[in-house]
Amino acid sequence: MAVKMTLILLIVALMAECIVGGPMVNDPNRDPLPEENMNVTQMILYNGYPVENHDVTTEDGYILSVQRIPYGRNGNCKNVTSKPVVFLQHGLLAAATNWVTNLPNQSFGFVLADKCFDVWLGNMRGNTYCRRHVNYSVHSDEFWDFSFDEMAKYDLPAMINYVINTTSQPYLYYAGHSQGTMIGFIEFGRNAELIKRVKAFYALAPVSTVTYMGGALKYLADLSPEIQFFFKLFGVREFLPSNFVVKWFAQIFCKAPVLEMVCSDFLFLIAGNDQKQLNETRVPVYVSHTPAGTSVKNVVHFAQLHNAKKFQMYDYGSADKNRQHYGQDTPPEYNVSKVAVPTALYWAGHDVLADPMDVKSLMPKLPTLTYNKFIEAWEHLDFVWGMDATTEVYNDIIKHILEKEREMGKS
């Protein structure tokens, strides 16, 4: 009974997110870092890089904000012509800020720009930078009726096609983290036109099935029917956990002596934190920009994957409703064996969201797997915020891209 009551309190707290959402980063004993109160565009400019903001409208009417870093810091690489185009896509509950919140030599977006790449940062519907629609209000049920199914079907092609058309380049290189890899595994296995436009796919902390995941999402998976019911009953559509929920999970996952501020951020509670790779001085910046928001439906979809132990489309809860959407009683499964873009995997031994057992299950199914790098000591967020991410991953990706460019006689 006590456990059940705790779960009910958790659901009620989730409903309160519209009132008291956001990370707890206020500490009266410290001076805030400038980037804490900046948006992604301001952060890029603050660090000495040029930036362009582009609006991309999807086929179903969402207006996505995309940032471009066309060349390096303080004009570096400005006069280099025909730069390789790299598109970076964030993960669950995140935003384009993931790629620019570290120091310039540690942030993938900045590292690429300083190596003379044309860098584009994607944002998914429903996050901080994508809360507009041509017809629907952000306060409507219709706006929040999406999961990663729609991100893959509409957002990813819209952004990639826009970048290709804007740069007049025949192709780009795609690097995704977490959910950003998931939508790649979906769309690069079925969208023939899009596949032609992506030269290589670099999957950081790759996610398809989440059968073995741990962390806060595993706990929420057991509550998915109740969460759906209560959110629908009280008209809450966006998933942005309240401070009550964050504190509750922090008591479970933060028993070891770690930074209190890390444990006040729900993204760390979902994905874990690696103290050895964590730049403690940057933590206030991380938690001021995450969680960046998504739909309740999207989080429930992740929970469904864990419970079903399959990589499948959203389950509408009954055979009748699934037939209305899919023409069959159960959600269709995604077929990663049809991924046609050359793929490189970067995965970690202590990843609670992209668990090594799930990644090992994925690897033999990929027909175009060209490379994989396993980092035993790492966790999920090390691929975007790790202090050694540049030496362990980013430089490795850059090396592979330049090799491909040389093979095609382009550099």
mmCIF file of C-alpha atoms in Angstrom:
data_model
loop_
_atom_site.group_PDB
_atom_site.id
_atom_site.type_symbol
_atom_site.label_atom_id
_atom_site.label_comp_id
_atom_site.label_asym_id
_atom_site.label_seq_id
_atom_site.Cartn_x
_atom_site.Cartn_y
_atom_site.Cartn_z
ATOM 1 C CA MET A 1 0.000 0.000 0.000
ATOM 2 C CA ALA A 2 2.826 2.387 0.834
ATOM 3 C CA VAL A 3 4.456 1.688 -2.529
ATOM 4 C CA LYS A 4 1.172 2.271 -4.333
ATOM 5 C CA MET A 5 0.654 5.547 -2.493
ATOM 6 C CA THR A 6 4.157 6.678 -3.463
ATOM 7 C CA LEU A 7 3.419 5.907 -7.089
ATOM 8 C CA ILE A 8 0.176 7.860 -6.924
ATOM 9 C CA LEU A 9 2.014 10.828 -5.425
ATOM 10 C CA LEU A 10 4.539 10.589 -8.218
ATOM 11 C CA ILE A 11 1.810 10.764 -10.844
ATOM 12 C CA VAL A 12 0.201 13.737 -9.112
ATOM 13 C CA ALA A 13 3.579 15.446 -9.039
ATOM 14 C CA LEU A 14 4.011 14.807 -12.729
ATOM 15 C CA MET A 15 0.709 16.567 -13.314
ATOM 16 C CA ALA A 16 2.071 19.605 -11.497
ATOM 17 C CA GLU A 17 4.873 20.150 -14.001
ATOM 18 C CA CYS A 18 3.126 23.066 -15.664
ATOM 19 C CA ILE A 19 3.179 24.932 -12.366
ATOM 20 C CA VAL A 20 6.615 24.198 -10.959
ATOM 21 C CA GLY A 21 8.732 22.847 -13.797
ATOM 22 C CA GLY A 22 12.393 23.383 -14.462
ATOM 23 C CA PRO A 23 15.761 22.430 -13.014
ATOM 24 C CA MET A 24 16.881 23.663 -9.608
ATOM 25 C CA VAL A 25 19.966 25.688 -10.366
ATOM 26 C CA ASN A 26 19.633 28.619 -7.999
ATOM 27 C CA ASP A 27 22.458 28.747 -5.479
ATOM 28 C CA PRO A 28 22.797 32.036 -3.606
ATOM 29 C CA ASN A 29 26.458 31.302 -2.851
ATOM 30 C CA ARG A 30 27.700 31.339 -6.419
ATOM 31 C CA ASP A 31 27.753 33.699 -9.379
ATOM 32 C CA PRO A 32 25.856 32.340 -12.388
ATOM 33 C CA LEU A 33 27.772 31.525 -15.560
ATOM 34 C CA PRO A 34 26.772 33.766 -18.485
ATOM 35 C CA GLU A 35 25.510 30.853 -20.613
ATOM 36 C CA GLU A 36 22.962 29.858 -17.988
ATOM 37 C CA ASN A 37 20.677 32.662 -19.129
ATOM 38 C CA MET A 38 21.397 32.478 -22.853
ATOM 39 C CA ASN A 39 19.597 30.693 -25.643
ATOM 40 C CA VAL A 40 21.501 28.508 -28.100
ATOM 41 C CA THR A 41 22.124 31.364 -30.535
ATOM 42 C CA GLN A 42 23.513 33.606 -27.808
ATOM 43 C CA MET A 43 25.735 30.799 -26.517
ATOM 44 C CA ILE A 44 27.281 30.286 -29.939
ATOM 45 C CA LEU A 45 27.934 34.008 -30.403
ATOM 46 C CA TYR A 46 29.285 34.336 -26.865
ATOM 47 C CA ASN A 47 31.976 31.784 -27.651
ATOM 48 C CA GLY A 48 33.142 33.667 -30.742
ATOM 49 C CA TYR A 49 31.383 31.666 -33.479
ATOM 50 C CA PRO A 50 29.024 32.870 -36.219
ATOM 51 C CA VAL A 51 25.477 31.542 -36.192
ATOM 52 C CA GLU A 52 22.467 31.488 -38.463
ATOM 53 C CA ASN A 53 18.911 30.676 -37.393
ATOM 54 C CA HIS A 54 16.675 28.836 -39.827
ATOM 55 C CA ASP A 55 13.004 27.914 -39.573
ATOM 56 C CA VAL A 56 12.047 24.581 -41.108
ATOM 57 C CA THR A 57 8.374 23.701 -41.562
ATOM 58 C CA THR A 58 7.496 20.014 -41.554
ATOM 59 C CA GLU A 59 4.921 18.383 -43.799
ATOM 60 C CA ASP A 60 2.504 18.225 -40.853
ATOM 61 C CA GLY A 61 2.965 21.875 -39.917
ATOM 62 C CA TYR A 62 5.510 22.039 -37.077
ATOM 63 C CA ILE A 63 8.001 24.902 -37.294
ATOM 64 C CA LEU A 64 11.452 23.733 -36.217
ATOM 65 C CA SER A 65 14.287 26.076 -35.309
ATOM 66 C CA VAL A 66 17.650 24.942 -36.702
ATOM 67 C CA GLN A 67 21.003 26.589 -35.987
ATOM 68 C CA ARG A 68 23.963 26.734 -38.352
ATOM 69 C CA ILE A 69 27.611 27.377 -37.460
ATOM 70 C CA PRO A 70 29.063 28.044 -40.925
ATOM 71 C CA TYR A 71 32.719 28.357 -39.905
ATOM 72 C CA GLY A 72 35.053 28.448 -36.927
ATOM 73 C CA ARG A 73 35.862 30.690 -34.016
ATOM 74 C CA ASN A 74 36.931 34.256 -34.726
ATOM 75 C CA GLY A 75 36.655 33.734 -38.488
ATOM 76 C CA ASN A 76 38.640 30.497 -38.661
ATOM 77 C CA CYS A 77 37.785 28.559 -41.870
ATOM 78 C CA LYS A 78 35.603 31.401 -43.139
ATOM 79 C CA ASN A 79 37.274 31.427 -46.543
ATOM 80 C CA VAL A 80 37.328 27.645 -46.971
ATOM 81 C CA THR A 81 35.048 26.659 -49.813
ATOM 82 C CA SER A 82 32.941 23.517 -50.115
ATOM 83 C CA LYS A 83 33.032 22.475 -46.477
ATOM 84 C CA PRO A 84 31.661 19.035 -45.577
ATOM 85 C CA VAL A 85 28.226 19.411 -44.004
ATOM 86 C CA VAL A 86 27.588 17.746 -40.636
ATOM 87 C CA PHE A 87 24.150 17.591 -39.050
ATOM 88 C CA LEU A 88 23.961 17.021 -35.267
ATOM 89 C CA GLN A 89 20.773 15.736 -33.664
ATOM 90 C CA HIS A 90 20.122 15.778 -29.909
ATOM 91 C CA GLY A 91 18.498 13.102 -27.778
ATOM 92 C CA LEU A 92 15.471 12.729 -25.510
ATOM 93 C CA LEU A 93 14.463 15.811 -23.463
ATOM 94 C CA ALA A 94 17.363 17.743 -24.974
ATOM 95 C CA ALA A 95 17.987 20.464 -27.558
ATOM 96 C CA ALA A 96 20.650 21.853 -29.868
ATOM 97 C CA THR A 97 22.345 23.349 -26.808
ATOM 98 C CA ASN A 98 23.759 19.866 -26.069
ATOM 99 C CA TRP A 99 26.402 20.411 -28.716
ATOM 100 C CA VAL A 100 27.601 23.846 -27.516
ATOM 101 C CA THR A 101 27.308 23.869 -23.688
ATOM 102 C CA ASN A 102 30.879 22.763 -23.006
ATOM 103 C CA LEU A 103 34.034 24.750 -23.632
ATOM 104 C CA PRO A 104 34.886 25.275 -27.322
ATOM 105 C CA ASN A 105 37.464 22.462 -27.346
ATOM 106 C CA GLN A 106 34.952 20.080 -25.733
ATOM 107 C CA SER A 107 31.717 20.882 -27.606
ATOM 108 C CA PHE A 108 31.137 18.847 -30.773
ATOM 109 C CA GLY A 109 29.503 21.741 -32.632
ATOM 110 C CA PHE A 110 32.456 24.027 -31.960
ATOM 111 C CA VAL A 111 35.100 21.354 -32.583
ATOM 112 C CA LEU A 112 33.606 20.628 -36.009
ATOM 113 C CA ALA A 113 33.372 24.303 -36.951
ATOM 114 C CA ASP A 114 37.020 24.855 -36.022
ATOM 115 C CA LYS A 115 37.948 21.899 -38.266
ATOM 116 C CA CYS A 116 36.302 23.637 -41.226
ATOM 117 C CA PHE A 117 32.973 21.798 -41.296
ATOM 118 C CA ASP A 118 29.618 23.421 -42.049
ATOM 119 C CA VAL A 119 27.724 22.535 -38.849
ATOM 120 C CA TRP A 120 23.949 22.318 -38.449
ATOM 121 C CA LEU A 121 22.168 21.720 -35.143
ATOM 122 C CA GLY A 122 18.718 20.138 -35.265
ATOM 123 C CA ASN A 123 15.830 20.532 -32.836
ATOM 124 C CA MET A 124 12.837 18.223 -32.449
ATOM 125 C CA ARG A 125 9.200 19.252 -32.172
ATOM 126 C CA GLY A 126 8.104 20.176 -28.668
ATOM 127 C CA ASN A 127 11.453 21.223 -27.246
ATOM 128 C CA THR A 128 12.454 24.736 -26.181
ATOM 129 C CA TYR A 129 13.083 25.863 -29.754
ATOM 130 C CA CYS A 130 10.213 24.091 -31.532
ATOM 131 C CA ARG A 131 6.960 25.229 -29.969
ATOM 132 C CA ARG A 132 5.236 26.609 -33.059
ATOM 133 C CA HIS A 133 2.795 25.129 -35.555
ATOM 134 C CA VAL A 134 1.101 26.622 -38.590
ATOM 135 C CA ASN A 135 -2.356 25.700 -37.247
ATOM 136 C CA TYR A 136 -2.178 24.507 -33.625
ATOM 137 C CA SER A 137 -1.495 26.399 -30.428
ATOM 138 C CA VAL A 138 1.244 25.053 -28.156
ATOM 139 C CA HIS A 139 -1.517 24.789 -25.536
ATOM 140 C CA SER A 140 -3.642 22.445 -27.656
ATOM 141 C CA ASP A 141 -3.982 18.674 -27.500
ATOM 142 C CA GLU A 142 -3.250 18.500 -31.201
ATOM 143 C CA PHE A 143 0.172 20.135 -30.850
ATOM 144 C CA TRP A 144 1.392 17.544 -28.326
ATOM 145 C CA ASP A 145 -0.016 14.496 -30.106
ATOM 146 C CA PHE A 146 3.335 13.091 -31.211
ATOM 147 C CA SER A 147 6.143 10.729 -30.294
ATOM 148 C CA PHE A 148 9.427 9.830 -31.961
ATOM 149 C CA ASP A 149 7.321 8.180 -34.698
ATOM 150 C CA GLU A 150 6.479 11.640 -36.041
ATOM 151 C CA MET A 151 9.982 12.976 -35.374
ATOM 152 C CA ALA A 152 11.373 10.312 -37.687
ATOM 153 C CA LYS A 153 8.642 10.596 -40.316
ATOM 154 C CA TYR A 154 8.433 14.386 -40.520
ATOM 155 C CA ASP A 155 11.116 16.281 -38.566
ATOM 156 C CA LEU A 156 14.214 14.421 -39.720
ATOM 157 C CA PRO A 157 13.467 14.528 -43.481
ATOM 158 C CA ALA A 158 12.343 18.157 -43.297
ATOM 159 C CA MET A 159 15.564 19.306 -41.628
ATOM 160 C CA ILE A 160 17.943 17.213 -43.729
ATOM 161 C CA ASN A 161 16.268 18.208 -46.993
ATOM 162 C CA TYR A 162 16.332 21.859 -45.931
ATOM 163 C CA VAL A 163 20.061 21.694 -45.157
ATOM 164 C CA ILE A 164 20.834 19.997 -48.465
ATOM 165 C CA ASN A 165 18.832 22.565 -50.414
ATOM 166 C CA THR A 166 20.324 25.504 -48.500
ATOM 167 C CA THR A 167 23.951 24.403 -48.817
ATOM 168 C CA SER A 168 23.588 23.077 -52.385
ATOM 169 C CA GLN A 169 25.654 20.077 -51.323
ATOM 170 C CA PRO A 170 24.654 16.624 -52.615
ATOM 171 C CA TYR A 171 24.867 14.978 -49.190
ATOM 172 C CA LEU A 172 25.668 15.482 -45.513
ATOM 173 C CA TYR A 173 27.043 13.494 -42.569
ATOM 174 C CA TYR A 174 24.611 12.756 -39.759
ATOM 175 C CA ALA A 175 25.564 12.347 -36.108
ATOM 176 C CA GLY A 176 22.862 11.643 -33.559
ATOM 177 C CA HIS A 177 22.803 11.020 -29.835
ATOM 178 C CA SER A 178 20.301 8.708 -28.111
ATOM 179 C CA GLN A 179 16.848 9.537 -29.538
ATOM 180 C CA GLY A 180 18.722 11.203 -32.396
ATOM 181 C CA THR A 181 20.054 7.760 -33.333
ATOM 182 C CA MET A 182 16.637 6.161 -32.915
ATOM 183 C CA ILE A 183 14.990 8.356 -35.544
ATOM 184 C CA GLY A 184 17.955 7.651 -37.830
ATOM 185 C CA PHE A 185 17.496 3.892 -37.476
ATOM 186 C CA ILE A 186 13.824 4.374 -38.369
ATOM 187 C CA GLU A 187 14.040 6.711 -41.327
ATOM 188 C CA PHE A 188 17.316 5.516 -42.869
ATOM 189 C CA GLY A 189 15.654 2.134 -43.254
ATOM 190 C CA ARG A 190 12.624 3.240 -45.272
ATOM 191 C CA ASN A 191 13.040 6.682 -46.859
ATOM 192 C CA ALA A 192 14.846 6.038 -50.139
ATOM 193 C CA GLU A 193 15.223 9.703 -51.074
ATOM 194 C CA LEU A 194 16.591 10.665 -47.677
ATOM 195 C CA ILE A 195 19.069 7.798 -47.702
ATOM 196 C CA LYS A 196 20.626 9.222 -50.870
ATOM 197 C CA ARG A 197 21.367 12.458 -49.040
ATOM 198 C CA VAL A 198 23.192 11.004 -46.025
ATOM 199 C CA LYS A 199 26.757 9.852 -46.669
ATOM 200 C CA ALA A 200 27.308 8.302 -43.222
ATOM 201 C CA PHE A 201 25.483 7.887 -39.911
ATOM 202 C CA TYR A 202 27.398 8.253 -36.635
ATOM 203 C CA ALA A 203 25.291 6.851 -33.804
ATOM 204 C CA LEU A 204 26.370 8.031 -30.342
ATOM 205 C CA ALA A 205 24.785 5.986 -27.532
ATOM 206 C CA PRO A 206 22.590 4.152 -30.074
ATOM 207 C CA VAL A 207 18.998 3.414 -29.087
ATOM 208 C CA SER A 208 16.516 1.067 -30.722
ATOM 209 C CA THR A 209 15.152 -1.469 -28.245
ATOM 210 C CA VAL A 210 15.359 -0.428 -24.592
ATOM 211 C CA THR A 211 14.667 -3.815 -23.068
ATOM 212 C CA TYR A 212 17.514 -3.574 -20.562
ATOM 213 C CA MET A 213 17.423 0.133 -19.760
ATOM 214 C CA GLY A 214 17.723 1.353 -16.178
ATOM 215 C CA GLY A 215 17.356 4.764 -14.596
ATOM 216 C CA ALA A 216 14.220 6.818 -14.075
ATOM 217 C CA LEU A 217 12.573 5.770 -17.350
ATOM 218 C CA LYS A 218 12.539 2.163 -16.211
ATOM 219 C CA TYR A 219 10.508 3.217 -13.171
ATOM 220 C CA LEU A 220 8.153 5.289 -15.299
ATOM 221 C CA ALA A 221 7.633 2.334 -17.649
ATOM 222 C CA ASP A 222 5.774 0.507 -14.896
ATOM 223 C CA LEU A 223 3.470 3.503 -14.506
ATOM 224 C CA SER A 224 2.755 4.290 -18.156
ATOM 225 C CA PRO A 225 -1.012 3.459 -18.112
ATOM 226 C CA GLU A 226 -1.585 5.527 -14.956
ATOM 227 C CA ILE A 227 0.517 8.397 -16.259
ATOM 228 C CA GLN A 228 -1.448 8.483 -19.515
ATOM 229 C CA PHE A 229 -4.758 8.454 -17.641
ATOM 230 C CA PHE A 230 -3.899 11.215 -15.185
ATOM 231 C CA PHE A 231 -2.264 13.459 -17.761
ATOM 232 C CA LYS A 232 -5.277 13.113 -20.054
ATOM 233 C CA LEU A 233 -7.712 13.689 -17.197
ATOM 234 C CA PHE A 234 -6.032 16.918 -16.117
ATOM 235 C CA GLY A 235 -5.107 18.185 -19.580
ATOM 236 C CA VAL A 236 -1.317 17.991 -19.168
ATOM 237 C CA ARG A 237 0.391 17.347 -22.489
ATOM 238 C CA GLU A 238 4.053 18.304 -22.103
ATOM 239 C CA PHE A 239 6.526 16.192 -20.151
ATOM 240 C CA LEU A 240 8.698 18.500 -18.078
ATOM 241 C CA PRO A 241 9.017 16.934 -14.636
ATOM 242 C CA SER A 242 8.297 18.949 -11.505
ATOM 243 C CA ASN A 243 10.787 19.490 -8.706
ATOM 244 C CA PHE A 244 8.869 16.993 -6.575
ATOM 245 C CA VAL A 245 9.449 14.234 -9.119
ATOM 246 C CA VAL A 246 13.107 15.126 -9.544
ATOM 247 C CA LYS A 247 13.690 15.035 -5.785
ATOM 248 C CA TRP A 248 11.880 11.699 -5.508
ATOM 249 C CA PHE A 249 14.067 10.092 -8.149
ATOM 250 C CA ALA A 250 17.188 11.736 -6.785
ATOM 251 C CA GLN A 251 16.656 9.888 -3.509
ATOM 252 C CA ILE A 252 16.770 6.630 -5.472
ATOM 253 C CA PHE A 253 19.622 7.288 -7.878
ATOM 254 C CA CYS A 254 21.850 9.765 -6.051
ATOM 255 C CA LYS A 255 22.878 7.955 -2.888
ATOM 256 C CA ALA A 256 26.578 8.304 -3.729
ATOM 257 C CA PRO A 257 28.225 11.651 -2.982
ATOM 258 C CA VAL A 258 27.692 13.538 -6.238
ATOM 259 C CA LEU A 259 26.906 17.100 -7.109
ATOM 260 C CA GLU A 260 23.488 18.005 -5.777
ATOM 261 C CA MET A 261 22.887 20.082 -8.861
ATOM 262 C CA VAL A 262 23.373 17.061 -11.148
ATOM 263 C CA CYS A 263 20.736 15.177 -9.199
ATOM 264 C CA SER A 264 18.331 18.083 -9.629
ATOM 265 C CA ASP A 265 18.212 17.541 -13.390
ATOM 266 C CA PHE A 266 15.836 14.891 -14.707
ATOM 267 C CA LEU A 267 17.986 14.174 -17.756
ATOM 268 C CA PHE A 268 20.787 12.929 -15.511
ATOM 269 C CA LEU A 269 18.283 10.781 -13.609
ATOM 270 C CA ILE A 270 17.221 9.185 -16.890
ATOM 271 C CA ALA A 271 20.702 8.769 -18.332
ATOM 272 C CA GLY A 272 23.082 8.604 -15.349
ATOM 273 C CA ASN A 273 26.169 10.669 -14.691
ATOM 274 C CA ASP A 274 29.858 9.852 -14.880
ATOM 275 C CA GLN A 275 31.735 11.891 -12.286
ATOM 276 C CA LYS A 276 35.102 11.226 -13.918
ATOM 277 C CA GLN A 277 33.903 12.714 -17.216
ATOM 278 C CA LEU A 278 31.806 15.505 -15.730
ATOM 279 C CA ASN A 279 33.164 19.042 -15.921
ATOM 280 C CA GLU A 280 31.717 20.231 -12.622
ATOM 281 C CA THR A 281 32.179 23.896 -13.464
ATOM 282 C CA ARG A 282 29.824 23.482 -16.451
ATOM 283 C CA VAL A 283 27.024 21.693 -14.609
ATOM 284 C CA PRO A 284 25.015 24.904 -14.010
ATOM 285 C CA VAL A 285 24.958 25.432 -17.784
ATOM 286 C CA TYR A 286 23.831 21.862 -18.461
ATOM 287 C CA VAL A 287 20.972 21.938 -16.006
ATOM 288 C CA SER A 288 19.815 25.400 -17.025
ATOM 289 C CA HIS A 289 19.095 24.079 -20.523
ATOM 290 C CA THR A 290 17.677 20.636 -19.704
ATOM 291 C CA PRO A 291 15.209 19.124 -19.685
ATOM 292 C CA ALA A 292 14.174 20.988 -22.832
ATOM 293 C CA GLY A 293 10.773 19.323 -23.021
ATOM 294 C CA THR A 294 8.916 16.763 -25.088
ATOM 295 C CA SER A 295 5.409 15.325 -25.191
ATOM 296 C CA VAL A 296 3.952 12.991 -22.608
ATOM 297 C CA LYS A 297 3.178 10.674 -25.524
ATOM 298 C CA ASN A 298 6.857 10.496 -26.437
ATOM 299 C CA VAL A 299 7.935 9.465 -22.928
ATOM 300 C CA VAL A 300 5.111 6.918 -22.781
ATOM 301 C CA HIS A 301 6.354 5.534 -26.117
ATOM 302 C CA PHE A 302 9.787 4.899 -24.604
ATOM 303 C CA ALA A 303 8.075 3.143 -21.708
ATOM 304 C CA GLN A 304 6.115 1.006 -24.152
ATOM 305 C CA LEU A 305 9.323 -0.111 -25.876
ATOM 306 C CA HIS A 306 10.734 -1.268 -22.564
ATOM 307 C CA ASN A 307 7.597 -3.187 -21.652
ATOM 308 C CA ALA A 308 7.106 -4.704 -25.114
ATOM 309 C CA LYS A 309 10.814 -5.514 -25.590
ATOM 310 C CA LYS A 310 10.410 -4.490 -29.218
ATOM 311 C CA PHE A 311 11.382 -1.550 -31.430
ATOM 312 C CA GLN A 312 7.910 -0.604 -32.605
ATOM 313 C CA MET A 313 5.546 2.254 -33.338
ATOM 314 C CA TYR A 314 3.311 3.793 -30.696
ATOM 315 C CA ASP A 315 0.756 1.423 -29.167
ATOM 316 C CA TYR A 316 -2.675 3.042 -28.955
ATOM 317 C CA GLY A 317 -3.766 0.597 -26.291
ATOM 318 C CA SER A 318 -6.284 -1.618 -28.053
ATOM 319 C CA ALA A 319 -6.588 -3.702 -31.190
ATOM 320 C CA ASP A 320 -9.384 -1.432 -32.487
ATOM 321 C CA LYS A 321 -7.366 1.773 -32.075
ATOM 322 C CA ASN A 322 -4.245 0.198 -33.555
ATOM 323 C CA ARG A 323 -6.252 -0.962 -36.557
ATOM 324 C CA GLN A 324 -7.496 2.599 -37.045
ATOM 325 C CA HIS A 325 -3.915 3.862 -37.211
ATOM 326 C CA TYR A 326 -2.019 0.939 -38.714
ATOM 327 C CA GLY A 327 -4.518 -1.442 -40.260
ATOM 328 C CA GLN A 328 -3.444 -4.175 -37.842
ATOM 329 C CA ASP A 329 -4.061 -5.159 -34.228
ATOM 330 C CA THR A 330 -0.552 -4.417 -32.969
ATOM 331 C CA PRO A 331 1.942 -1.605 -33.682
ATOM 332 C CA PRO A 332 4.257 -2.326 -36.637
ATOM 333 C CA GLU A 333 7.858 -3.049 -35.701
ATOM 334 C CA TYR A 334 10.687 -0.988 -37.144
ATOM 335 C CA ASN A 335 13.125 -3.015 -39.207
ATOM 336 C CA VAL A 336 16.704 -1.929 -38.549
ATOM 337 C CA SER A 337 17.928 -4.616 -40.949
ATOM 338 C CA LYS A 338 16.873 -2.257 -43.748
ATOM 339 C CA VAL A 339 19.049 0.678 -42.645
ATOM 340 C CA ALA A 340 20.875 1.559 -45.834
ATOM 341 C CA VAL A 341 23.204 4.351 -44.675
ATOM 342 C CA PRO A 342 26.770 3.338 -43.689
ATOM 343 C CA THR A 343 26.646 3.341 -39.903
ATOM 344 C CA ALA A 344 29.232 3.734 -37.137
ATOM 345 C CA LEU A 345 28.289 2.976 -33.531
ATOM 346 C CA TYR A 346 29.816 4.597 -30.444
ATOM 347 C CA TRP A 347 28.576 2.939 -27.276
ATOM 348 C CA ALA A 348 29.399 2.657 -23.585
ATOM 349 C CA GLY A 349 29.718 0.000 -20.926
ATOM 350 C CA HIS A 350 27.781 1.851 -18.208
ATOM 351 C CA ASP A 351 25.009 3.341 -20.322
ATOM 352 C CA VAL A 352 21.649 2.915 -18.586
ATOM 353 C CA LEU A 353 19.556 4.136 -21.546
ATOM 354 C CA ALA A 354 21.473 2.582 -24.459
ATOM 355 C CA ASP A 355 22.314 -0.519 -22.435
ATOM 356 C CA PRO A 356 25.194 -2.604 -23.855
ATOM 357 C CA MET A 357 22.928 -5.657 -24.146
ATOM 358 C CA ASP A 358 20.481 -3.707 -26.305
ATOM 359 C CA VAL A 359 23.354 -2.404 -28.452
ATOM 360 C CA LYS A 360 24.757 -5.917 -28.860
ATOM 361 C CA SER A 361 21.326 -7.046 -30.012
ATOM 362 C CA LEU A 362 21.221 -4.193 -32.541
ATOM 363 C CA MET A 363 24.666 -4.694 -34.096
ATOM 364 C CA PRO A 364 24.134 -7.956 -36.044
ATOM 365 C CA LYS A 365 20.889 -6.582 -37.512
ATOM 366 C CA LEU A 366 22.534 -3.571 -39.164
ATOM 367 C CA PRO A 367 23.464 -4.448 -42.759
ATOM 368 C CA THR A 368 25.707 -1.424 -43.276
ATOM 369 C CA LEU A 369 27.599 -1.355 -39.968
ATOM 370 C CA THR A 370 31.053 -0.133 -40.939
ATOM 371 C CA TYR A 371 32.613 0.666 -37.570
ATOM 372 C CA ASN A 372 31.974 0.478 -33.861
ATOM 373 C CA LYS A 373 33.794 1.834 -30.862
ATOM 374 C CA PHE A 374 33.076 0.615 -27.340
ATOM 375 C CA ILE A 375 34.089 2.739 -24.342
ATOM 376 C CA GLU A 376 33.810 0.568 -21.256
ATOM 377 C CA ALA A 377 33.902 3.267 -18.549
ATOM 378 C CA TRP A 378 31.491 5.740 -20.132
ATOM 379 C CA GLU A 379 27.824 6.522 -19.526
ATOM 380 C CA HIS A 380 25.057 7.895 -21.727
ATOM 381 C CA LEU A 381 25.704 11.639 -21.477
ATOM 382 C CA ASP A 382 29.474 11.371 -21.834
ATOM 383 C CA PHE A 383 28.982 11.410 -25.608
ATOM 384 C CA VAL A 384 27.756 15.015 -25.454
ATOM 385 C CA TRP A 385 29.272 16.397 -22.236
ATOM 386 C CA GLY A 386 32.234 14.145 -21.414
ATOM 387 C CA MET A 387 35.538 15.899 -20.779
ATOM 388 C CA ASP A 388 37.294 13.369 -23.045
ATOM 389 C CA ALA A 389 34.594 13.295 -25.717
ATOM 390 C CA THR A 390 36.748 15.193 -28.206
ATOM 391 C CA THR A 391 39.705 12.813 -27.998
ATOM 392 C CA GLU A 392 37.633 9.636 -27.642
ATOM 393 C CA VAL A 393 34.804 10.278 -30.119
ATOM 394 C CA TYR A 394 34.708 13.618 -31.941
ATOM 395 C CA ASN A 395 38.208 13.433 -33.427
ATOM 396 C CA ASP A 396 37.500 9.846 -34.416
ATOM 397 C CA ILE A 397 34.375 10.885 -36.331
ATOM 398 C CA ILE A 398 36.234 13.765 -37.968
ATOM 399 C CA LYS A 399 38.973 11.366 -39.070
ATOM 400 C CA HIS A 400 36.444 9.033 -40.661
ATOM 401 C CA ILE A 401 34.642 11.862 -42.447
ATOM 402 C CA LEU A 402 37.887 13.259 -43.860
ATOM 403 C CA GLU A 403 38.866 9.794 -45.054
ATOM 404 C CA LYS A 404 35.572 9.534 -46.926
ATOM 405 C CA GLU A 405 36.098 12.970 -48.402
ATOM 406 C CA ARG A 406 39.579 12.007 -49.594
ATOM 407 C CA GLU A 407 38.227 8.823 -51.150
ATOM 408 C CA MET A 408 35.875 10.987 -53.183
ATOM 409 C CA GLY A 409 38.671 13.376 -54.065
ATOM 410 C CA LYS A 410 37.188 16.278 -52.141
ATOM 411 C CA SER A 411 40.024 17.117 -49.753
#
